[in-house]
């Protein structure tokens, strides 16, 4: 993942950063699962039709973001652990795939119609996903530069 100083400082920093990011993503997955399977279902049933459609669409966007994020992070962990090579980590399946859905500019409905907890999950998952997109792009560029 990078060049290490003699004392391993860069590797330690990368590991800490990765662990925190992984934990953040996993916590979001757990929180989303709990919300969507419980209070979210009750909230969706109580919504008018337009908001209910928006709730369903945005819930799918949320789960797609989180699935993509965890997949990418697991590939990064496999790379760190030596389970896959740097070259294997450049396969399309190891990169974020559904940016058109995960970072779409248009919401399925007016976000203010959605429950606050879903809005919060959507906002936090989008920030996480945007961060991972930047890291994925940096990794691709670094690999391409190293190949020159």
CSV table of C-alpha atoms in Angstrom, one decimal:
chain,number,residue,atom,x,y,z
A,1,UNK,CA,0.0,0.0,0.0
A,2,UNK,CA,3.0,2.3,0.3
A,3,UNK,CA,6.6,2.6,1.0
A,4,UNK,CA,7.6,2.1,4.7
A,5,UNK,CA,10.0,4.2,6.7
A,6,UNK,CA,12.6,2.2,8.4
A,7,UNK,CA,10.5,2.1,11.6
A,8,UNK,CA,7.3,1.2,9.8
A,9,UNK,CA,5.6,4.5,10.6
A,10,UNK,CA,3.8,4.8,7.2
A,11,UNK,CA,2.5,1.2,7.4
A,12,UNK,CA,1.2,1.8,11.0
A,13,UNK,CA,-0.5,5.0,9.9
A,14,UNK,CA,-2.2,3.3,7.0
A,15,UNK,CA,-3.3,0.4,9.2
A,16,UNK,CA,-4.8,2.8,11.7
A,17,UNK,CA,-6.5,4.8,8.9
A,18,UNK,CA,-7.8,1.6,7.3
A,19,UNK,CA,-9.1,0.1,10.6
A,20,UNK,CA,-11.0,3.3,11.4
A,21,UNK,CA,-12.5,3.5,8.0
A,22,UNK,CA,-13.4,-0.1,8.0
A,23,UNK,CA,-15.0,0.2,11.5
A,24,UNK,CA,-16.9,3.3,10.4
A,25,UNK,CA,-18.3,1.5,7.4
A,26,UNK,CA,-19.2,-1.6,9.4
A,27,UNK,CA,-20.9,0.5,12.0
A,28,UNK,CA,-22.9,2.2,9.3
A,29,UNK,CA,-23.9,-1.2,7.9
A,30,UNK,CA,-25.1,-2.3,11.3
A,31,UNK,CA,-27.0,0.9,12.0
A,32,UNK,CA,-28.7,0.9,8.6
A,33,UNK,CA,-29.7,-2.8,9.0
A,34,UNK,CA,-31.2,-2.1,12.4
A,35,UNK,CA,-33.0,1.0,11.1
A,36,UNK,CA,-34.3,-0.4,7.9
A,37,UNK,CA,-35.5,-3.7,9.5
A,38,UNK,CA,-37.2,-1.9,12.4
A,39,UNK,CA,-38.2,1.8,12.7
A,40,UNK,CA,-37.7,2.4,9.0
A,41,UNK,CA,-40.4,-0.1,8.1
A,42,UNK,CA,-42.9,1.5,10.4
A,43,UNK,CA,-42.0,5.0,9.0
A,44,UNK,CA,-42.3,3.8,5.4
A,45,UNK,CA,-45.8,2.4,6.1
A,46,UNK,CA,-47.0,5.7,7.5
A,47,UNK,CA,-45.8,7.8,4.5
A,48,UNK,CA,-47.8,9.1,1.6
A,49,UNK,CA,-47.2,7.2,-1.7
A,50,UNK,CA,-44.7,9.8,-3.2
A,51,UNK,CA,-42.6,9.7,-0.1
A,52,UNK,CA,-42.9,5.9,0.2
A,53,UNK,CA,-41.5,5.5,-3.3
A,54,UNK,CA,-38.7,7.9,-2.4
A,55,UNK,CA,-38.0,6.0,0.8
A,56,UNK,CA,-37.7,2.7,-1.1
A,57,UNK,CA,-35.4,4.2,-3.8
A,58,UNK,CA,-33.2,6.0,-1.3
A,59,UNK,CA,-33.0,2.9,0.9
A,60,UNK,CA,-31.7,1.0,-2.1
A,61,UNK,CA,-29.2,3.7,-2.7
A,62,UNK,CA,-28.1,3.5,0.9
A,63,UNK,CA,-27.6,-0.3,0.8
A,64,UNK,CA,-25.8,-0.1,-2.6
A,65,UNK,CA,-23.4,2.5,-1.2
A,66,UNK,CA,-22.7,0.4,1.9
A,67,UNK,CA,-22.3,-2.9,0.0
A,68,UNK,CA,-19.9,-1.2,-2.4
A,69,UNK,CA,-18.0,0.4,0.4
A,70,UNK,CA,-17.6,-2.9,2.3
A,71,UNK,CA,-16.6,-4.8,-0.8
A,72,UNK,CA,-13.9,-2.2,-1.6
A,73,UNK,CA,-12.6,-2.2,1.9
A,74,UNK,CA,-12.5,-6.0,2.0
A,75,UNK,CA,-10.4,-6.0,-1.2
A,76,UNK,CA,-8.1,-3.5,0.4
A,77,UNK,CA,-7.8,-5.7,3.5
A,78,UNK,CA,-7.0,-8.7,1.2
A,79,UNK,CA,-4.3,-6.6,-0.5
A,80,UNK,CA,-2.8,-5.5,2.9
A,81,UNK,CA,-2.8,-9.1,4.2
A,82,UNK,CA,-1.1,-10.4,1.0
A,83,UNK,CA,-4.1,-12.5,0.0
A,84,UNK,CA,-4.2,-10.8,-3.4
A,85,UNK,CA,-1.4,-9.2,-5.4
A,86,UNK,CA,-1.2,-5.5,-6.3
A,87,UNK,CA,-1.9,-6.5,-9.9
A,88,UNK,CA,-4.9,-8.5,-8.9
A,89,UNK,CA,-6.2,-5.5,-6.9
A,90,UNK,CA,-6.4,-3.6,-10.2
A,91,UNK,CA,-9.1,-5.8,-11.6
A,92,UNK,CA,-12.4,-4.0,-12.2
A,93,UNK,CA,-14.2,-6.0,-9.5
A,94,UNK,CA,-11.8,-4.7,-6.9
A,95,UNK,CA,-12.8,-1.1,-7.5
A,96,UNK,CA,-16.0,0.8,-6.8
A,97,UNK,CA,-18.5,0.0,-9.5
A,98,UNK,CA,-21.8,1.8,-9.1
A,99,UNK,CA,-20.9,5.5,-8.8
A,100,UNK,CA,-23.8,6.4,-11.0
A,101,UNK,CA,-26.2,5.1,-8.4
A,102,UNK,CA,-24.2,5.8,-5.2
A,103,UNK,CA,-23.4,9.4,-6.1
A,104,UNK,CA,-26.4,10.4,-8.2
A,105,UNK,CA,-27.2,14.1,-8.1
A,106,UNK,CA,-30.9,13.7,-8.1
A,107,UNK,CA,-32.8,12.2,-5.1
A,108,UNK,CA,-35.8,10.0,-5.7
A,109,UNK,CA,-37.9,12.5,-3.7
A,110,UNK,CA,-37.6,15.7,-1.7
A,111,UNK,CA,-35.2,14.6,1.1
A,112,UNK,CA,-37.2,16.5,3.6
A,113,UNK,CA,-40.0,14.0,3.1
A,114,UNK,CA,-37.7,11.2,4.4
A,115,UNK,CA,-37.4,10.3,8.1
A,116,UNK,CA,-34.5,12.1,9.8
A,117,UNK,CA,-32.7,8.9,10.6
A,118,UNK,CA,-32.7,7.8,7.0
A,119,UNK,CA,-31.5,11.3,5.9
A,120,UNK,CA,-28.6,11.0,8.4
A,121,UNK,CA,-27.7,7.5,7.1
A,122,UNK,CA,-27.8,8.7,3.5
A,123,UNK,CA,-25.6,11.7,4.3
A,124,UNK,CA,-23.0,9.8,6.3
A,125,UNK,CA,-22.9,6.9,3.8
A,126,UNK,CA,-22.4,9.4,0.9
A,127,UNK,CA,-19.5,11.1,2.7
A,128,UNK,CA,-17.9,7.7,3.3
A,129,UNK,CA,-18.4,6.6,-0.3
A,130,UNK,CA,-17.0,9.9,-1.6
A,131,UNK,CA,-13.9,9.4,0.5
A,132,UNK,CA,-13.5,5.8,-0.8
A,133,UNK,CA,-13.9,7.1,-4.4
A,134,UNK,CA,-11.0,9.4,-3.8
A,135,UNK,CA,-8.8,6.7,-2.3
A,136,UNK,CA,-9.7,4.3,-5.1
A,137,UNK,CA,-8.7,6.9,-7.7
A,138,UNK,CA,-5.5,7.6,-5.9
A,139,UNK,CA,-4.7,3.9,-5.8
A,140,UNK,CA,-5.4,3.5,-9.5
A,141,UNK,CA,-3.2,6.5,-10.4
A,142,UNK,CA,-0.4,5.4,-8.1
A,143,UNK,CA,-0.4,1.9,-9.7
A,144,UNK,CA,-0.4,3.4,-13.2
A,145,UNK,CA,2.5,5.7,-12.3
A,146,UNK,CA,4.5,2.8,-10.9
A,147,UNK,CA,4.0,0.9,-14.1
A,148,UNK,CA,5.8,3.6,-16.2
